[in-house]
XYZ file of C-alpha atoms in Angstrom:
371
model
C 94.472 -12.150 69.705
C 97.937 -11.176 71.037
C 100.923 -13.330 70.215
C 101.929 -15.991 72.738
C 105.000 -14.798 74.677
C 108.194 -16.776 74.281
C 108.995 -18.940 77.302
C 112.418 -20.162 76.214
C 115.105 -19.379 73.703
C 114.501 -20.881 70.266
C 116.576 -23.882 69.276
C 119.331 -23.406 66.736
C 117.861 -23.157 63.250
C 119.287 -25.157 60.363
C 121.478 -23.154 57.989
C 119.551 -21.391 55.217
C 119.420 -23.035 51.815
C 120.095 -21.259 48.545
C 117.682 -22.751 46.006
C 118.500 -23.288 42.350
C 114.952 -22.432 41.237
C 111.964 -20.746 42.862
C 109.943 -23.993 42.693
C 112.234 -25.514 45.346
C 111.328 -22.689 47.707
C 107.612 -22.717 46.838
C 106.884 -26.418 47.053
C 107.435 -26.924 50.788
C 104.702 -25.581 53.071
C 104.915 -23.611 56.272
C 103.847 -25.943 59.096
C 101.830 -23.987 61.661
C 100.289 -25.351 64.869
C 96.681 -24.160 65.117
C 95.920 -25.969 68.381
C 97.385 -28.736 70.498
C 96.839 -31.484 67.931
C 96.023 -29.547 64.740
C 98.808 -28.532 62.340
C 98.279 -26.568 59.133
C 100.452 -27.201 56.072
C 100.035 -23.822 54.419
C 101.270 -23.626 50.832
C 101.662 -20.680 48.537
C 100.601 -23.045 45.774
C 100.367 -26.722 46.720
C 100.141 -27.997 43.148
C 103.805 -27.218 42.578
C 104.336 -30.674 44.122
C 101.960 -32.253 41.595
C 103.384 -30.425 38.577
C 107.049 -30.936 39.470
C 106.549 -34.617 40.264
C 104.578 -35.185 37.075
C 107.029 -33.348 34.805
C 110.069 -35.082 36.316
C 108.456 -38.497 35.953
C 107.365 -37.822 32.362
C 110.845 -36.596 31.383
C 112.567 -39.557 33.059
C 110.258 -42.050 31.323
C 110.630 -40.404 27.914
C 106.934 -39.606 27.592
C 107.886 -35.955 27.055
C 111.073 -34.298 25.804
C 112.776 -30.965 26.616
C 111.298 -28.177 24.531
C 107.944 -29.890 24.080
C 104.686 -28.034 24.803
C 102.600 -29.211 27.764
C 98.914 -28.325 27.733
C 96.118 -28.552 30.270
C 93.032 -26.777 31.542
C 92.945 -25.191 34.981
C 90.995 -22.908 37.286
C 94.195 -21.312 38.557
C 96.791 -22.813 40.865
C 97.625 -25.850 38.720
C 98.150 -23.545 35.748
C 100.704 -21.537 37.705
C 102.386 -24.681 39.032
C 102.644 -26.142 35.530
C 104.030 -22.892 34.110
C 106.665 -22.845 36.863
C 107.623 -26.482 36.221
C 107.907 -25.792 32.487
C 110.041 -22.727 33.206
C 112.369 -24.852 35.314
C 112.754 -27.739 32.869
C 112.866 -25.906 29.554
C 109.382 -26.846 28.359
C 106.665 -24.777 26.732
C 103.303 -24.349 28.431
C 99.801 -23.760 27.054
C 96.941 -23.183 29.494
C 93.240 -23.374 28.731
C 92.041 -21.225 31.605
C 88.753 -21.172 33.449
C 86.677 -18.033 33.350
C 87.579 -17.699 37.076
C 91.289 -17.058 36.372
C 91.844 -13.399 37.257
C 94.036 -10.779 35.607
C 96.830 -11.178 38.171
C 97.105 -14.907 37.560
C 96.900 -14.514 33.798
C 99.676 -11.895 33.817
C 101.942 -14.230 35.810
C 101.321 -17.071 33.369
C 102.077 -14.932 30.342
C 105.274 -13.444 31.789
C 106.435 -16.988 32.634
C 106.085 -17.763 28.923
C 102.802 -19.663 28.924
C 100.222 -19.045 26.225
C 96.724 -18.691 27.641
C 93.304 -19.318 26.126
C 90.593 -18.233 28.558
C 86.990 -19.356 28.472
C 84.218 -16.732 28.278
C 82.154 -15.900 31.372
C 79.772 -18.662 32.422
C 77.209 -19.168 35.179
C 77.819 -22.915 35.128
C 80.919 -24.656 36.481
C 80.025 -27.699 34.398
C 79.793 -25.658 31.204
C 83.107 -23.961 31.978
C 84.852 -27.309 32.522
C 83.300 -28.903 29.441
C 84.277 -25.908 27.286
C 87.864 -26.195 28.476
C 88.073 -29.905 27.695
C 86.565 -29.413 24.230
C 89.046 -26.624 23.510
C 91.994 -28.772 24.609
C 90.822 -31.570 22.295
C 90.539 -29.141 19.376
C 94.065 -27.851 19.994
C 95.442 -31.389 20.148
C 93.931 -32.183 16.763
C 95.829 -29.208 15.343
C 99.020 -29.863 17.325
C 99.497 -33.585 18.031
C 103.021 -32.792 19.293
C 101.489 -31.166 22.401
C 101.394 -33.351 25.519
C 98.116 -33.216 27.447
C 98.906 -33.317 31.187
C 95.368 -34.407 32.157
C 95.647 -33.292 35.764
C 92.175 -34.673 36.438
C 92.984 -38.208 35.280
C 96.687 -38.978 34.844
C 97.917 -40.544 38.075
C 101.435 -39.309 37.373
C 100.319 -36.313 39.466
C 100.425 -38.489 42.587
C 104.206 -38.880 42.307
C 105.254 -35.480 43.682
C 103.344 -35.870 46.942
C 105.711 -38.621 48.062
C 108.247 -35.852 48.785
C 105.655 -34.022 50.881
C 104.898 -37.257 52.768
C 108.552 -37.539 53.759
C 108.590 -33.955 55.014
C 105.322 -34.295 56.942
C 106.281 -37.669 58.380
C 109.528 -36.323 59.804
C 108.036 -33.079 61.148
C 104.967 -34.500 62.901
C 105.039 -36.614 66.073
C 104.667 -40.392 65.754
C 101.292 -42.000 66.176
C 97.951 -41.868 64.360
C 97.457 -39.072 61.854
C 94.268 -37.540 60.441
C 94.729 -35.786 57.096
C 92.029 -33.203 56.304
C 91.887 -31.632 52.865
C 89.667 -30.478 50.046
C 89.108 -33.070 47.325
C 89.656 -31.494 43.930
C 91.480 -33.690 41.447
C 92.214 -36.134 44.276
C 95.992 -36.074 43.828
C 96.966 -34.062 46.922
C 94.906 -35.854 49.557
C 95.225 -39.220 47.829
C 98.913 -38.929 46.958
C 99.913 -37.796 50.435
C 97.838 -40.465 52.169
C 99.052 -43.310 49.951
C 102.665 -42.298 50.484
C 102.281 -41.947 54.265
C 100.580 -45.339 54.509
C 103.351 -46.857 52.405
C 105.812 -45.459 54.968
C 103.939 -47.368 57.665
C 101.992 -44.432 59.107
C 98.449 -44.980 60.432
C 96.453 -42.397 58.475
C 92.769 -41.541 58.484
C 91.774 -39.475 55.438
C 89.002 -36.866 55.738
C 87.849 -35.246 52.497
C 86.043 -31.914 52.145
C 83.493 -31.245 49.407
C 81.112 -28.447 48.353
C 77.482 -29.013 47.460
C 76.962 -29.423 43.727
C 80.013 -31.641 43.152
C 79.660 -35.052 41.484
C 82.800 -36.401 43.169
C 81.048 -37.637 46.301
C 77.435 -37.491 45.170
C 76.198 -33.976 45.978
C 75.543 -32.860 42.392
C 71.772 -32.688 42.995
C 72.154 -29.969 45.656
C 72.787 -26.388 44.596
C 74.776 -23.811 46.528
C 74.415 -20.589 44.520
C 77.146 -18.803 46.504
C 79.771 -21.503 45.986
C 83.049 -20.197 44.522
C 85.389 -22.731 46.108
C 87.783 -23.298 43.221
C 89.598 -26.621 43.247
C 87.487 -28.318 45.931
C 84.863 -30.115 43.840
C 83.909 -30.922 40.274
C 80.953 -31.029 37.953
C 82.597 -33.791 35.878
C 84.052 -37.161 36.996
C 87.764 -37.190 37.846
C 89.755 -40.393 37.373
C 92.402 -39.310 39.896
C 89.991 -39.446 42.840
C 90.458 -42.843 44.514
C 87.348 -43.023 46.632
C 88.540 -46.119 48.482
C 91.235 -44.053 50.246
C 88.754 -41.839 52.123
C 87.448 -42.638 55.604
C 85.135 -39.646 56.143
C 83.598 -36.978 53.902
C 82.301 -33.538 54.928
C 80.117 -31.358 52.684
C 80.027 -27.617 53.478
C 78.203 -24.706 51.934
C 79.891 -21.411 51.085
C 78.941 -19.637 54.337
C 80.527 -22.370 56.473
C 83.685 -22.360 54.385
C 83.786 -18.572 54.709
C 83.475 -18.850 58.495
C 86.491 -21.149 58.662
C 88.521 -18.951 56.313
C 87.890 -15.716 58.190
C 88.592 -17.380 61.550
C 91.891 -18.734 60.234
C 93.043 -15.175 59.559
C 91.453 -13.601 62.641
C 92.620 -16.162 65.179
C 95.829 -17.495 63.633
C 96.915 -14.669 61.251
C 96.922 -17.134 58.339
C 95.742 -15.665 55.020
C 94.614 -18.694 53.031
C 92.086 -19.698 50.407
C 88.498 -20.790 50.870
C 89.212 -24.512 50.545
C 91.749 -24.169 53.368
C 89.163 -22.422 55.522
C 86.693 -25.227 54.880
C 89.314 -27.814 55.861
C 90.177 -25.796 58.975
C 86.546 -25.799 60.137
C 86.315 -29.544 59.559
C 89.608 -30.185 61.385
C 88.376 -28.297 64.466
C 85.416 -30.655 64.686
C 87.438 -33.791 63.918
C 90.094 -32.934 66.516
C 87.442 -32.608 69.218
C 86.373 -36.187 68.478
C 89.874 -37.692 68.374
C 92.265 -35.523 70.406
C 94.930 -38.259 70.525
C 95.551 -38.115 66.770
C 97.610 -35.404 65.113
C 95.417 -33.597 62.576
C 97.174 -32.278 59.448
C 95.187 -29.648 57.512
C 96.114 -29.072 53.861
C 96.138 -25.380 52.901
C 96.399 -25.318 49.122
C 96.947 -21.625 48.413
C 96.802 -18.056 49.685
C 93.650 -15.987 50.040
C 94.301 -13.374 47.355
C 91.642 -14.461 44.899
C 89.011 -14.436 47.644
C 89.679 -10.896 48.876
C 86.418 -9.341 47.688
C 84.022 -12.278 48.043
C 85.281 -13.464 51.454
C 87.680 -11.234 53.388
C 86.036 -7.911 52.528
C 82.819 -9.404 53.962
C 84.414 -10.608 57.212
C 81.747 -8.923 59.345
C 79.180 -11.317 57.819
C 81.101 -14.456 58.797
C 79.376 -17.003 61.014
C 80.863 -17.895 64.399
C 82.715 -21.226 63.958
C 82.298 -22.046 67.644
C 78.572 -22.697 67.188
C 78.732 -24.572 63.877
C 78.259 -28.332 63.839
C 77.664 -30.852 61.032
C 74.709 -33.164 60.724
C 75.741 -36.822 60.776
C 74.272 -38.826 57.904
C 74.467 -42.499 56.973
C 73.681 -42.402 53.245
C 73.780 -39.915 50.389
C 69.988 -39.873 50.337
C 70.120 -37.967 53.658
C 72.539 -35.332 52.351
C 71.449 -31.712 52.738
C 73.036 -28.297 53.461
C 74.587 -26.525 55.186
C 77.095 -29.024 56.676
C 76.938 -32.799 56.647
C 79.404 -35.528 57.591
C 79.347 -39.188 56.609
C 81.575 -42.147 57.353
C 82.744 -43.077 53.867
C 84.814 -46.080 54.974
C 86.419 -46.775 51.613
C 83.211 -46.935 49.591
C 83.513 -46.976 45.816
C 82.685 -43.930 43.723
C 78.997 -42.998 43.465
C 77.528 -43.543 39.965
C 77.883 -39.922 38.825
C 81.573 -39.835 39.783
C 82.685 -42.817 37.688
C 84.554 -41.752 34.541
C 83.580 -43.754 31.456
C 86.161 -46.230 30.223
C 87.697 -46.215 26.809
C 90.347 -43.523 26.659
C 90.448 -39.781 26.331
C 90.064 -37.252 29.107
C 87.529 -39.343 30.958
C 89.578 -42.503 31.363
C 91.541 -43.204 34.564
C 95.246 -43.670 33.945
C 97.730 -46.186 35.286
C 99.237 -45.825 38.772
C 102.266 -43.561 38.964
C 105.782 -44.861 39.409
C 106.380 -45.761 43.060
C 102.739 -46.276 44.037
C 101.806 -49.553 45.694
C 98.062 -49.214 45.378
């Protein structure tokens, strides 16, 4: 599609900023209008907000000290964000990496000074996650001076998204706002929405899930092609606050691929598979509520999906003909694309972390949160 011709001279741009560290440049997204009411917040790595906010809060509260080692498990973009935050604030970083972390990502982590333990190949997301958690626990027994970041459960990761809420709130027009994003750990969609609501904004939160994830009750449905890192989970996450979500969409891999390829083909945006899934959902949501501004969260770039998604672009479905099936209960859930009014329901049984401490226990609210 050819570029839209300019009809008027651009307004004067603000003076460029010289940043003190690369994280300042990386954390803010590019805001791109995809249609009249749909705006994409496209990040290079969105979890820089989570990692920076968490590390700053932990340092300010005295829970960690300069020079200490921070440890966590990750499937990729949080690991990089944490390594960058540690680089900035003079901390050491140890990553227990998923089998899905590729050589490019691992090389970046190691050059940044992080030590990396990577899990062996696995056909099971649940096994991969459980192996990582067990390995972190074993390391903590040997090194109690390490601080476990617990990105899945420590609500300190909500803190950084308050900065993003201020940016989004000032850039977008007033009025009702629909936030559409993949639900991984819950911190990005939840943190942004809480902060925007605290600022007085009317926000409807739409979450995107794959089949096979326990987070919103689809663990009994298999999608053998699913490779959507960071969008779902095979274990309960304490940072997902189910009561914040108004609507949930479940998509299979082929639908997410359709949205991802269209995002590049139509809008020249090279983004990850979770962003493509959110883009497809936002198209449908915007048709139903054209008066609301729709903000799509684009967590990362498309590099790690080059072979499995972009190289297969000729196989992509046509998004124009794709529609979800409306359901009213989880018992009706089935592929390839379903949508349900969640309306602040509590977590389904399989998504409730057990109480009593450790990696499975939800943590206290972060500083500055009113919910």
